[in-house]
Coordinates of C-alpha atoms and ligand atoms in Angstrom, one line a residue:
M1 CA -17.8 37.6 -14.1
N2 CA -18.1 41.2 -15.3
R3 CA -18.1 44.7 -13.8
Q4 CA -21.8 44.2 -12.8
T5 CA -20.9 41.4 -10.6
F6 CA -18.9 43.9 -8.5
D7 CA -22.3 45.9 -7.9
E8 CA -24.2 42.5 -6.9
V9 CA -21.6 41.2 -4.4
M10 CA -19.2 43.8 -3.3
V11 CA -19.6 46.3 -0.4
P12 CA -19.9 49.6 -2.3
V13 CA -16.9 51.5 -1.1
F14 CA -15.1 51.5 -4.6
A15 CA -16.1 52.5 -7.9
P16 CA -13.9 50.7 -10.2
N17 CA -13.3 51.1 -13.9
A18 CA -15.8 49.4 -16.2
F19 CA -12.9 46.9 -17.7
I20 CA -11.1 44.2 -15.3
P21 CA -7.5 43.7 -15.5
V22 CA -6.6 40.1 -15.9
R23 CA -2.8 40.2 -16.7
G24 CA 0.2 42.4 -16.4
S25 CA 3.8 42.6 -17.2
G26 CA 6.0 45.5 -16.3
L27 CA 4.1 48.6 -17.4
D28 CA 1.8 46.7 -19.6
L29 CA -1.9 45.5 -18.4
W30 CA -4.4 43.5 -20.3
D31 CA -8.2 43.5 -19.7
Q32 CA -10.7 40.4 -20.1
D33 CA -11.2 41.5 -23.7
G34 CA -7.5 41.5 -24.5
K35 CA -7.4 45.3 -24.7
H36 CA -3.9 46.8 -23.7
Y37 CA -3.2 49.5 -21.5
L38 CA 0.0 51.5 -20.9
D39 CA -0.4 51.4 -17.0
L40 CA 0.9 54.8 -15.4
T41 CA -0.8 54.3 -12.0
G42 CA 1.8 51.8 -10.6
G43 CA -1.2 50.2 -8.5
I44 CA -1.1 53.5 -6.7
A45 CA 2.7 53.5 -5.9
V46 CA 2.8 50.1 -5.2
S47 CA 4.2 48.1 -8.0
G48 CA 7.5 49.9 -7.9
L49 CA 9.0 47.1 -10.0
G50 CA 6.0 46.8 -12.3
H51 CA 3.6 43.8 -12.9
A52 CA 4.8 40.4 -12.3
P53 CA 8.7 41.3 -12.0
A54 CA 10.6 38.0 -12.7
E55 CA 12.9 38.4 -9.6
L56 CA 9.9 38.8 -7.3
V57 CA 8.0 35.9 -8.8
E58 CA 11.0 33.8 -8.0
A59 CA 11.7 34.9 -4.5
L60 CA 7.7 34.4 -3.9
T61 CA 7.3 31.1 -5.5
D62 CA 11.0 29.8 -3.8
Q63 CA 9.5 30.7 -0.5
A64 CA 5.9 29.3 -0.9
K65 CA 7.6 25.9 -1.2
K66 CA 9.3 26.2 1.8
L67 CA 7.2 27.7 4.6
W68 CA 4.2 30.2 4.5
H69 CA 3.4 31.0 8.1
V70 CA 4.3 29.9 11.5
S71 CA 2.8 32.3 14.0
N72 CA 4.6 34.7 16.4
Y73 CA 5.3 31.9 18.7
F74 CA 8.2 31.5 16.2
T75 CA 10.1 34.1 14.1
N76 CA 11.5 33.0 10.5
E77 CA 14.5 33.7 8.4
P78 CA 12.9 35.8 5.8
V79 CA 11.7 38.5 8.2
L80 CA 15.2 38.6 10.0
K81 CA 16.8 39.1 6.7
L82 CA 14.5 41.8 5.8
A83 CA 14.6 43.5 9.3
K84 CA 18.4 43.5 9.2
A85 CA 18.2 45.0 5.6
L86 CA 15.9 47.6 6.6
T87 CA 17.6 48.7 9.7
E88 CA 21.0 48.9 7.7
A89 CA 19.5 51.2 5.0
T90 CA 17.8 53.7 7.1
F91 CA 18.0 55.4 10.6
A92 CA 16.2 52.8 12.0
E93 CA 17.2 50.2 14.6
K94 CA 14.0 48.1 15.1
V95 CA 11.4 47.1 12.8
F96 CA 7.7 46.1 13.3
F97 CA 6.0 44.5 10.3
C98 CA 2.2 44.4 9.5
N99 CA 0.2 44.0 6.7
S100 CA -1.0 47.4 5.3
G101 CA -0.2 51.1 5.6
G102 CA -3.1 51.8 8.1
E103 CA -1.7 49.1 10.2
A104 CA 1.7 50.6 10.0
N105 CA 0.5 54.0 10.9
E106 CA -2.0 52.8 13.7
A107 CA 1.1 50.9 15.4
A108 CA 3.1 53.9 14.9
F109 CA 0.4 56.3 16.9
K110 CA 0.0 53.7 19.5
L111 CA 3.8 53.5 20.2
A112 CA 4.2 57.4 20.3
R113 CA 1.4 57.4 22.9
K114 CA 3.0 54.4 25.0
W115 CA 6.3 56.3 24.6
A116 CA 5.2 59.6 25.7
H117 CA 3.1 57.9 28.6
N118 CA 5.9 55.9 29.9
H119 CA 8.3 59.1 30.0
F120 CA 6.0 62.0 30.6
G121 CA 2.5 60.8 32.1
A122 CA -0.8 60.3 30.3
K123 CA -1.2 63.9 29.8
K124 CA 1.2 64.0 26.8
S125 CA -1.1 62.2 24.5
R126 CA -1.9 64.8 21.5
I127 CA -1.0 63.9 18.0
V128 CA -0.7 66.7 15.6
S129 CA -1.1 66.0 11.7
C130 CA -1.4 67.8 8.6
L131 CA -4.7 69.0 6.8
H132 CA -5.3 66.8 3.5
S133 CA -3.0 64.2 4.9
F134 CA -4.0 60.5 4.7
H135 CA -2.7 58.0 6.9
G136 CA -5.2 54.9 6.5
R137 CA -8.5 53.9 7.2
T138 CA -8.7 52.4 11.0
L139 CA -10.7 54.8 13.1
F140 CA -7.6 56.0 14.8
T141 CA -5.6 56.4 11.4
V142 CA -8.6 58.0 9.6
T143 CA -9.0 60.5 12.5
V144 CA -5.2 61.5 12.4
G145 CA -5.6 61.9 8.7
G146 CA -6.6 65.2 7.7
Q147 CA -9.6 64.8 5.5
S148 CA -12.8 65.2 7.4
K149 CA -15.0 63.4 4.6
Y150 CA -13.4 60.2 5.8
T151 CA -14.6 60.4 9.3
E152 CA -18.0 62.0 8.9
G153 CA -20.5 59.6 10.4
F154 CA -18.0 57.4 12.2
E155 CA -18.2 59.3 15.6
P156 CA -17.3 59.1 18.5
L157 CA -13.7 59.4 17.4
P158 CA -10.4 59.0 18.9
Q159 CA -9.6 62.0 21.2
Q160 CA -6.5 64.6 21.3
I161 CA -5.9 64.8 17.6
D162 CA -5.3 68.2 16.0
H163 CA -4.8 69.2 12.3
I164 CA -2.4 72.0 11.0
P165 CA -2.0 73.4 7.5
F166 CA 0.6 71.9 5.6
N167 CA 3.9 73.7 5.0
D168 CA 3.0 76.3 7.5
I169 CA 5.7 76.6 10.2
E170 CA 3.9 79.2 12.4
A171 CA 0.9 77.0 12.6
A172 CA 3.2 74.2 13.6
R173 CA 4.9 76.4 16.3
A174 CA 1.3 77.4 17.7
A175 CA -0.1 74.0 17.5
I176 CA 2.7 71.9 19.0
G177 CA 2.6 72.4 22.8
D178 CA 3.9 70.3 25.9
D179 CA 1.0 67.9 25.5
V180 CA 1.8 66.8 22.0
C181 CA 3.3 63.1 21.9
A182 CA 3.9 63.0 18.2
V183 CA 3.6 64.9 14.9
V184 CA 2.9 63.1 11.9
V185 CA 3.6 64.3 8.2
E186 CA 4.0 62.7 4.7
P187 CA 7.2 64.1 3.3
V188 CA 5.3 64.3 -0.1
Q189 CA 1.7 64.3 0.5
G190 CA 0.1 61.9 -2.0
E191 CA -3.9 61.5 -1.6
G192 CA -3.8 65.2 -0.8
G193 CA -2.7 66.2 -4.3
I194 CA 1.2 65.4 -4.7
L195 CA 2.3 68.2 -2.4
P196 CA 6.0 68.0 -1.5
A197 CA 7.1 69.4 1.9
S198 CA 9.6 72.5 1.8
P199 CA 13.0 71.6 3.2
E200 CA 12.5 74.3 5.8
Y201 CA 9.2 72.8 7.0
L202 CA 10.4 69.3 7.7
K203 CA 13.4 71.2 9.4
A204 CA 11.2 73.1 11.5
L205 CA 9.1 70.3 12.6
R206 CA 12.3 68.6 13.6
Q207 CA 13.1 71.3 15.9
I208 CA 9.9 72.0 17.4
C209 CA 9.6 68.3 18.2
D210 CA 13.0 68.1 19.8
D211 CA 12.1 71.3 21.8
K212 CA 8.9 69.8 22.9
N213 CA 10.0 66.1 23.6
A214 CA 7.6 65.0 20.8
L215 CA 8.2 62.3 18.3
L216 CA 8.1 63.1 14.7
I217 CA 6.6 60.5 12.6
F218 CA 7.0 60.4 8.6
D219 CA 4.3 58.4 6.7
E220 CA 6.4 57.0 3.6
I221 CA 4.0 54.6 2.7
Q222 CA 3.6 56.3 -0.6
C223 CA 6.7 58.7 -1.3
G224 CA 9.0 55.6 0.3
M225 CA 10.8 52.9 -1.4
G226 CA 12.4 55.1 -4.2
R227 CA 9.7 57.1 -5.2
T228 CA 11.3 60.4 -4.9
G229 CA 14.5 59.0 -6.1
D230 CA 16.0 58.6 -2.9
L231 CA 15.3 55.1 -1.0
F232 CA 13.1 57.1 1.7
A233 CA 12.2 60.8 1.0
Y234 CA 13.5 61.8 4.6
M235 CA 17.1 61.0 3.0
G236 CA 16.7 63.8 0.3
Y237 CA 15.2 66.3 2.7
G238 CA 18.3 65.6 5.4
V239 CA 15.9 65.3 8.2
T240 CA 15.7 62.1 10.2
P241 CA 12.3 61.3 11.7
D242 CA 11.9 59.0 15.1
I243 CA 9.4 56.9 13.5
M244 CA 8.9 55.9 9.7
T245 CA 5.9 53.7 8.2
S246 CA 6.6 52.1 5.0
A247 CA 4.1 49.9 3.1
K248 CA 2.7 50.2 -0.5
A249 CA 6.0 49.4 -3.0
L250 CA 7.6 47.8 0.2
G251 CA 6.0 44.6 -1.1
N252 CA 5.2 45.5 -4.7
G253 CA 1.8 44.3 -4.2
F254 CA 2.3 41.6 -1.8
P255 CA 0.7 42.8 1.1
I256 CA 3.2 43.9 4.0
A257 CA 4.0 47.3 5.7
A258 CA 6.5 48.2 8.4
M259 CA 7.1 50.7 11.2
L260 CA 10.7 51.7 11.6
T261 CA 12.1 53.2 14.9
T262 CA 14.9 53.6 17.3
T263 CA 15.6 50.9 20.1
E264 CA 14.8 53.7 22.6
I265 CA 11.5 54.4 21.3
A266 CA 11.0 50.7 20.5
N267 CA 11.4 49.7 24.0
A268 CA 8.1 51.6 25.1
F269 CA 6.5 48.4 23.7
S270 CA 7.0 45.0 25.5
V271 CA 5.9 41.5 24.8
G272 CA 2.0 41.7 24.5
S273 CA 1.8 45.7 24.0
H274 CA 1.0 45.1 20.2
G275 CA 0.7 42.5 17.7
T276 CA -0.7 40.7 14.4
T277 CA -1.1 37.4 12.9
Y278 CA 0.0 38.0 9.4
G279 CA 2.7 41.0 10.3
G280 CA 6.2 39.6 9.0
N281 CA 5.0 36.5 7.5
P282 CA 7.8 34.4 5.6
L283 CA 6.2 34.9 2.0
A284 CA 5.7 38.8 2.6
A285 CA 9.1 39.3 4.0
A286 CA 10.9 37.3 1.1
V287 CA 9.1 39.4 -1.5
A288 CA 10.1 42.7 0.3
Y289 CA 13.6 41.7 0.9
K290 CA 14.0 41.2 -2.8
A291 CA 12.4 44.4 -3.9
L292 CA 14.3 46.4 -1.3
E293 CA 17.6 44.7 -2.7
I294 CA 16.9 45.7 -6.4
I295 CA 15.6 49.3 -5.4
N296 CA 18.4 50.3 -3.0
K297 CA 21.2 50.4 -5.8
P298 CA 22.5 53.8 -6.6
E299 CA 22.0 53.2 -10.3
F300 CA 18.4 52.2 -9.8
L301 CA 17.7 55.5 -7.6
S302 CA 19.5 57.9 -10.1
R303 CA 17.4 56.2 -13.0
I304 CA 14.3 57.2 -11.1
T305 CA 15.4 60.9 -10.8
E306 CA 16.2 60.6 -14.4
A307 CA 13.1 59.3 -15.3
G308 CA 11.2 61.4 -13.0
N309 CA 12.8 64.6 -14.7
K310 CA 12.0 63.3 -18.4
L311 CA 8.3 62.6 -17.0
K312 CA 7.9 66.1 -15.8
A313 CA 9.4 67.7 -18.8
S314 CA 6.7 65.5 -20.8
L315 CA 3.9 66.7 -18.6
E316 CA 5.1 70.5 -19.0
R317 CA 5.2 70.2 -22.7
V318 CA 1.4 69.1 -22.5
V319 CA 0.7 72.0 -20.1
A320 CA 2.3 74.4 -22.4
D321 CA 0.4 73.0 -25.7
Y322 CA -3.0 73.0 -23.8
P323 CA -3.2 76.5 -22.6
G324 CA -5.7 77.2 -19.7
V325 CA -6.3 73.6 -19.0
F326 CA -3.7 73.2 -16.5
A327 CA -2.1 75.0 -13.7
G328 CA 1.2 73.1 -14.0
V329 CA 3.2 70.3 -12.9
R330 CA 4.5 69.3 -9.2
G331 CA 6.0 66.6 -7.3
K332 CA 9.4 64.9 -6.7
G333 CA 10.9 61.9 -8.6
L334 CA 8.4 59.5 -9.9
M335 CA 5.5 61.1 -8.0
L336 CA 4.2 63.9 -9.9
G337 CA 0.8 65.8 -10.4
L338 CA -0.5 67.4 -13.3
V339 CA -2.7 70.0 -11.6
M340 CA -5.9 71.4 -13.3
S341 CA -6.4 75.2 -14.0
D342 CA -9.3 77.0 -12.0
K343 CA -11.2 77.1 -15.3
Y344 CA -11.4 73.1 -15.3
H345 CA -12.0 72.8 -11.7
G346 CA -13.1 69.3 -10.7
K347 CA -12.6 67.8 -14.2
A348 CA -9.6 65.6 -13.7
A349 CA -11.6 62.6 -13.4
E350 CA -13.2 63.2 -17.2
I351 CA -9.9 63.4 -18.4
T352 CA -8.6 60.2 -16.8
A353 CA -11.7 58.4 -18.2
A354 CA -10.7 59.6 -21.7
A355 CA -7.2 58.5 -21.2
A356 CA -8.2 55.0 -20.4
Q357 CA -10.5 55.0 -23.4
Q358 CA -7.2 55.7 -25.2
G359 CA -5.6 52.7 -23.3
L360 CA -3.5 55.0 -20.9
L361 CA -4.3 54.4 -17.1
L362 CA -3.8 57.3 -14.9
L363 CA -4.9 58.2 -11.3
L364 CA -6.5 61.1 -9.4
A365 CA -5.2 62.8 -6.4
G366 CA -8.4 64.6 -5.3
Y367 CA -10.5 66.5 -7.7
D368 CA -7.9 68.7 -9.5
V369 CA -4.8 66.6 -9.8
I370 CA -4.0 63.8 -12.3
R371 CA -1.5 61.7 -10.1
Y372 CA 1.6 60.1 -11.9
V373 CA 3.1 57.2 -9.7
P374 CA 4.2 54.8 -12.1
A375 CA 6.4 51.9 -12.0
L376 CA 9.9 53.0 -11.1
V377 CA 11.3 50.7 -13.6
I378 CA 9.5 53.1 -16.6
K379 CA 11.5 53.3 -19.7
D380 CA 11.8 56.5 -21.9
E381 CA 9.8 54.8 -24.6
H382 CA 6.7 54.5 -21.8
I383 CA 7.0 58.3 -21.3
V384 CA 6.7 59.1 -25.0
Q385 CA 3.8 56.8 -25.5
G386 CA 2.2 58.2 -22.5
E387 CA 2.6 61.7 -23.6
K388 CA 1.0 60.7 -26.9
L389 CA -1.9 58.7 -25.4
L390 CA -2.6 61.7 -22.9
R391 CA -2.6 64.2 -26.0
Q392 CA -5.2 62.1 -28.1
A393 CA -7.3 61.9 -24.7
L394 CA -7.1 65.7 -24.4
D395 CA -7.8 66.2 -28.1
T396 CA -11.0 63.9 -28.0
W397 CA -12.3 65.2 -24.4
L398 CA -11.8 68.9 -25.5
K399 CA -13.8 68.3 -28.5
A400 CA -16.5 66.4 -26.8
S401 CA -16.8 69.2 -24.0
A402 CA -16.7 72.2 -26.4
Ligands
PLP501 C1 -1.9 54.2 1.0 C2 -1.4 55.0 2.3 C3 -1.8 54.8 3.4 C4 -2.7 53.8 3.7 O1 -2.1 52.4 3.5 P1 -3.0 51.1 3.3 O2 -2.3 50.0 2.8 O3 -4.2 51.4 2.4 O4 -3.8 50.9 4.5 C5 -1.2 55.4 4.4 N1 -0.6 56.5 4.3 C6 -0.4 57.1 3.0 C7 0.7 58.3 2.9 C8 -0.6 56.2 1.9 O5 -0.5 57.0 0.6

């Protein structure tokens, strides 16, 4: 098996790296040749506790020996424990489990429409979302997402979906009329380039939604589960949504996602309104319960803020020492973006490729942002080592492109 096998047998929707990771531990990753990498990608904000964390391995294998699957004709203990823990930890009173972020948003948008239809009639069906947002790849969620390159060629698309510029309160006021059933926003845009919402913006959306009887949906699939230093980003903003979606780090790589809401809104669904075969299966629930228990501790969350500040300072030193290459650093907690300058527009991918050569794994967010969403358990020495490898990569790349 090698990278060429991918081109032979896989549907070509991804262009993975040339090397194939085979083993991971914490922030360390090794490929087929035994080459070591410092992994600062966190599996795209998924592996919050790093690769193969012992406590989750134990939770998974313990459950694997007991019960994997029982279907929705039955409930199971792990899922009830997880739902209780999530409702105790958040604003939510009810949880729906599924398997991916896209599915959680699909459930959220369907629920919002159903709720609005039940209370106000079928005309209240419009969904407003932000440009450059990302909400998943089902036809509904990709249409709600604010990146037309992902919907081109898939028409006809679901109707009554509008997009507004992110962080623009006036645009929100103009777009959110009485026919809007829901407004969806990522408190920190991930794929769109690591852009935090301003607190005023989220407060204004809350107010407008209240005025217009629209539901406010926060997509915390990337920015939740500790990533910003709060268990969920809405807590740091002090703005409570009506529906929130979680996935990615919820299962630390074991597929699970959740849609959280209030009892009043959840009651718009009834038996048969929506469903899933795997959602809330005992294996995934056991892993997520343990992940939540570890992350939702004050010491763990305050260390995320501390590590985020250190990583930010490290990246700011790099910005200062390579004048003209970068425009700056932005983000929140351990969700940071190193932004390319205009002069180096479109070059972020060359830098991440050069970094991989040095044994440092980094991500992109769009064409001009190098994205840092490392495991939340990142240590100070990883930050120091990451800066050293990034500098080596930049030196090599600048020499080669001169
Ligand atoms: C990753 C992501 C999704 C989609 O999650 P999948 O598990 O890939 O379906 C949705 N919203 C946001 C903000 C994401 O980052």
